[in-house]
Amino acid sequence: QVQLMESGGGSVQAGGSLRLSCYYSREHYHMGWFRQAQGPGREGVAVVASDGETRYADSVKGRFSISKDSAKNTLYLQMNNLKAEDSAEYYCAAFIHLPLDWERHSPDFWGQGTQVTVSS
């Protein structure tokens, strides 16, 4: 079991930047970020495997960057050049096993979420 706690959400204008943080209580998981805009279903945004490999959704490639500081047990999501369509509740997530099609799989653990609002 791992506890996840996000921080860093907020409101920003289009073209701006935000950095999300997620404290995780235990190591040895594959970590990631998902988001949910209005309506059902959560969308995979980015993951970092336990070996450091990173993967991104096509919609955020080149704009978002996922990283992890193991000394602080903290996961980050740096979001640049934000667009109105990036507005969503962002969730930190942890996988025990990371599937190739991770974007369509529900992680094993979720944080409670942090809201990001981008105004155009």
PDB file of C-alpha atoms in Angstrom:
ATOM      1  CA  GLN A   1       0.000   0.000   0.000  1.00  0.00           C
ATOM      2  CA  VAL A   2       1.207   3.518  -0.778  1.00  0.00           C
ATOM      3  CA  GLN A   3      -0.293   6.883   0.180  1.00  0.00           C
ATOM      4  CA  LEU A   4      -0.201   9.690  -2.373  1.00  0.00           C
ATOM      5  CA  MET A   5      -0.717  13.399  -1.739  1.00  0.00           C
ATOM      6  CA  GLU A   6      -0.769  15.990  -4.523  1.00  0.00           C
ATOM      7  CA  SER A   7      -0.110  19.719  -4.330  1.00  0.00           C
ATOM      8  CA  GLY A   8       0.593  22.594  -6.686  1.00  0.00           C
ATOM      9  CA  GLY A   9      -2.610  22.982  -8.642  1.00  0.00           C
ATOM     10  CA  GLY A  10      -4.141  26.359  -9.360  1.00  0.00           C
ATOM     11  CA  SER A  11      -5.252  28.787 -12.029  1.00  0.00           C
ATOM     12  CA  VAL A  12      -3.072  30.059 -14.837  1.00  0.00           C
ATOM     13  CA  GLN A  13      -3.509  31.775 -18.180  1.00  0.00           C
ATOM     14  CA  ALA A  14      -2.961  29.934 -21.427  1.00  0.00           C
ATOM     15  CA  GLY A  15       0.724  29.754 -22.277  1.00  0.00           C
ATOM     16  CA  GLY A  16       1.715  29.726 -18.627  1.00  0.00           C
ATOM     17  CA  SER A  17       3.317  27.040 -16.474  1.00  0.00           C
ATOM     18  CA  LEU A  18       2.557  25.084 -13.326  1.00  0.00           C
ATOM     19  CA  ARG A  19       4.392  22.366 -11.425  1.00  0.00           C
ATOM     20  CA  LEU A  20       2.486  19.665  -9.613  1.00  0.00           C
ATOM     21  CA  SER A  21       4.022  17.674  -6.773  1.00  0.00           C
ATOM     22  CA  CYS A  22       3.040  14.358  -5.259  1.00  0.00           C
ATOM     23  CA  TYR A  23       4.441  12.974  -2.044  1.00  0.00           C
ATOM     24  CA  TYR A  24       4.420   9.167  -1.978  1.00  0.00           C
ATOM     25  CA  SER A  25       4.852   7.161   1.204  1.00  0.00           C
ATOM     26  CA  ARG A  26       6.762   4.205  -0.301  1.00  0.00           C
ATOM     27  CA  GLU A  27       9.223   3.559  -3.114  1.00  0.00           C
ATOM     28  CA  HIS A  28       9.298   0.723  -5.663  1.00  0.00           C
ATOM     29  CA  TYR A  29       6.201   1.668  -7.642  1.00  0.00           C
ATOM     30  CA  HIS A  30       5.823   2.955 -11.161  1.00  0.00           C
ATOM     31  CA  MET A  31       4.497   6.485 -10.734  1.00  0.00           C
ATOM     32  CA  GLY A  32       2.328   8.632 -12.932  1.00  0.00           C
ATOM     33  CA  TRP A  33      -0.185  11.409 -13.458  1.00  0.00           C
ATOM     34  CA  PHE A  34      -3.725  11.109 -14.783  1.00  0.00           C
ATOM     35  CA  ARG A  35      -6.338  13.793 -15.292  1.00  0.00           C
ATOM     36  CA  GLN A  36     -10.104  14.054 -15.461  1.00  0.00           C
ATOM     37  CA  ALA A  37     -11.906  16.896 -17.149  1.00  0.00           C
ATOM     38  CA  GLN A  38     -15.659  17.300 -16.894  1.00  0.00           C
ATOM     39  CA  GLY A  39     -17.305  13.975 -17.573  1.00  0.00           C
ATOM     40  CA  PRO A  40     -16.434  10.357 -16.833  1.00  0.00           C
ATOM     41  CA  GLY A  41     -13.072   8.709 -17.345  1.00  0.00           C
ATOM     42  CA  ARG A  42      -9.523   9.617 -16.441  1.00  0.00           C
ATOM     43  CA  GLU A  43      -6.847  10.196 -19.039  1.00  0.00           C
ATOM     44  CA  GLY A  44      -3.255   9.082 -18.635  1.00  0.00           C
ATOM     45  CA  VAL A  45      -0.852  12.031 -18.849  1.00  0.00           C
ATOM     46  CA  ALA A  46       2.626  10.721 -18.040  1.00  0.00           C
ATOM     47  CA  VAL A  47       4.381   7.924 -16.186  1.00  0.00           C
ATOM     48  CA  VAL A  48       7.870   7.221 -14.909  1.00  0.00           C
ATOM     49  CA  ALA A  49       8.810   3.597 -14.497  1.00  0.00           C
ATOM     50  CA  SER A  50      10.887   2.368 -11.576  1.00  0.00           C
ATOM     51  CA  ASP A  51      13.915   2.213 -13.914  1.00  0.00           C
ATOM     52  CA  GLY A  52      13.460   5.890 -14.831  1.00  0.00           C
ATOM     53  CA  GLU A  53      11.883   5.407 -18.259  1.00  0.00           C
ATOM     54  CA  THR A  54       9.280   8.069 -18.989  1.00  0.00           C
ATOM     55  CA  ARG A  55       6.225   7.874 -21.216  1.00  0.00           C
ATOM     56  CA  TYR A  56       3.784  10.603 -22.225  1.00  0.00           C
ATOM     57  CA  ALA A  57       0.361  10.955 -23.758  1.00  0.00           C
ATOM     58  CA  ASP A  58       0.574  12.413 -27.259  1.00  0.00           C
ATOM     59  CA  SER A  59      -1.459  15.438 -26.165  1.00  0.00           C
ATOM     60  CA  VAL A  60       1.254  16.610 -23.734  1.00  0.00           C
ATOM     61  CA  LYS A  61       4.503  15.539 -25.434  1.00  0.00           C
ATOM     62  CA  GLY A  62       6.943  18.418 -25.674  1.00  0.00           C
ATOM     63  CA  ARG A  63       5.032  20.493 -23.108  1.00  0.00           C
ATOM     64  CA  PHE A  64       4.932  18.381 -19.925  1.00  0.00           C
ATOM     65  CA  SER A  65       7.801  16.708 -18.104  1.00  0.00           C
ATOM     66  CA  ILE A  66       7.550  14.054 -15.381  1.00  0.00           C
ATOM     67  CA  SER A  67      10.326  13.513 -12.868  1.00  0.00           C
ATOM     68  CA  LYS A  68      10.927  11.948  -9.486  1.00  0.00           C
ATOM     69  CA  ASP A  69      13.121  12.840  -6.518  1.00  0.00           C
ATOM     70  CA  SER A  70      13.614   9.597  -4.616  1.00  0.00           C
ATOM     71  CA  ALA A  71      15.443  11.354  -1.773  1.00  0.00           C
ATOM     72  CA  LYS A  72      12.275  13.362  -1.088  1.00  0.00           C
ATOM     73  CA  ASN A  73       9.750  10.674  -2.083  1.00  0.00           C
ATOM     74  CA  THR A  74       8.241  13.238  -4.426  1.00  0.00           C
ATOM     75  CA  LEU A  75       6.923  12.985  -7.964  1.00  0.00           C
ATOM     76  CA  TYR A  76       6.666  16.085 -10.151  1.00  0.00           C
ATOM     77  CA  LEU A  77       4.822  17.147 -13.271  1.00  0.00           C
ATOM     78  CA  GLN A  78       6.177  20.279 -14.906  1.00  0.00           C
ATOM     79  CA  MET A  79       3.542  21.687 -17.234  1.00  0.00           C
ATOM     80  CA  ASN A  80       4.553  24.350 -19.748  1.00  0.00           C
ATOM     81  CA  ASN A  81       2.672  26.128 -22.521  1.00  0.00           C
ATOM     82  CA  LEU A  82      -0.621  25.217 -20.883  1.00  0.00           C
ATOM     83  CA  LYS A  83      -3.779  25.201 -22.956  1.00  0.00           C
ATOM     84  CA  ALA A  84      -7.418  25.561 -21.967  1.00  0.00           C
ATOM     85  CA  GLU A  85      -7.942  21.873 -22.769  1.00  0.00           C
ATOM     86  CA  ASP A  86      -5.407  20.969 -20.056  1.00  0.00           C
ATOM     87  CA  SER A  87      -7.912  22.127 -17.429  1.00  0.00           C
ATOM     88  CA  ALA A  88      -8.776  19.133 -15.280  1.00  0.00           C
ATOM     89  CA  GLU A  89      -8.426  17.488 -11.917  1.00  0.00           C
ATOM     90  CA  TYR A  90      -4.952  15.943 -11.869  1.00  0.00           C
ATOM     91  CA  TYR A  91      -4.313  12.736  -9.965  1.00  0.00           C
ATOM     92  CA  CYS A  92      -1.081  11.199  -8.815  1.00  0.00           C
ATOM     93  CA  ALA A  93      -1.091   7.439  -9.337  1.00  0.00           C
ATOM     94  CA  ALA A  94       1.009   4.361  -8.656  1.00  0.00           C
ATOM     95  CA  PHE A  95       1.218   1.074 -10.533  1.00  0.00           C
ATOM     96  CA  ILE A  96       2.516  -2.183  -9.119  1.00  0.00           C
ATOM     97  CA  HIS A  97       3.116  -3.387 -12.694  1.00  0.00           C
ATOM     98  CA  LEU A  98       3.283  -0.948 -15.618  1.00  0.00           C
ATOM     99  CA  PRO A  99       1.482  -2.169 -18.766  1.00  0.00           C
ATOM    100  CA  LEU A 100       2.556  -1.051 -22.235  1.00  0.00           C
ATOM    101  CA  ASP A 101      -0.859   0.552 -22.777  1.00  0.00           C
ATOM    102  CA  TRP A 102      -0.701   2.296 -19.394  1.00  0.00           C
ATOM    103  CA  GLU A 103      -2.965   5.132 -20.522  1.00  0.00           C
ATOM    104  CA  ARG A 104      -5.939   2.761 -20.688  1.00  0.00           C
ATOM    105  CA  HIS A 105      -5.262   0.954 -17.414  1.00  0.00           C
ATOM    106  CA  SER A 106      -6.429   1.974 -13.998  1.00  0.00           C
ATOM    107  CA  PRO A 107      -3.508   2.361 -11.574  1.00  0.00           C
ATOM    108  CA  ASP A 108      -3.444   0.426  -8.332  1.00  0.00           C
ATOM    109  CA  PHE A 109      -3.377   3.511  -6.119  1.00  0.00           C
ATOM    110  CA  TRP A 110      -4.703   7.062  -6.514  1.00  0.00           C
ATOM    111  CA  GLY A 111      -4.156  10.374  -4.812  1.00  0.00           C
ATOM    112  CA  GLN A 112      -7.081  12.661  -4.038  1.00  0.00           C
ATOM    113  CA  GLY A 113      -6.423  15.078  -6.895  1.00  0.00           C
ATOM    114  CA  THR A 114      -5.539  18.707  -7.433  1.00  0.00           C
ATOM    115  CA  GLN A 115      -7.372  21.114  -9.729  1.00  0.00           C
ATOM    116  CA  VAL A 116      -5.693  22.847 -12.655  1.00  0.00           C
ATOM    117  CA  THR A 117      -7.600  25.584 -14.460  1.00  0.00           C
ATOM    118  CA  VAL A 118      -6.232  27.225 -17.601  1.00  0.00           C
ATOM    119  CA  SER A 119      -8.010  30.311 -18.878  1.00  0.00           C
ATOM    120  CA  SER A 120      -7.761  31.385 -22.494  1.00  0.00           C
TER     121      SER A 120
END
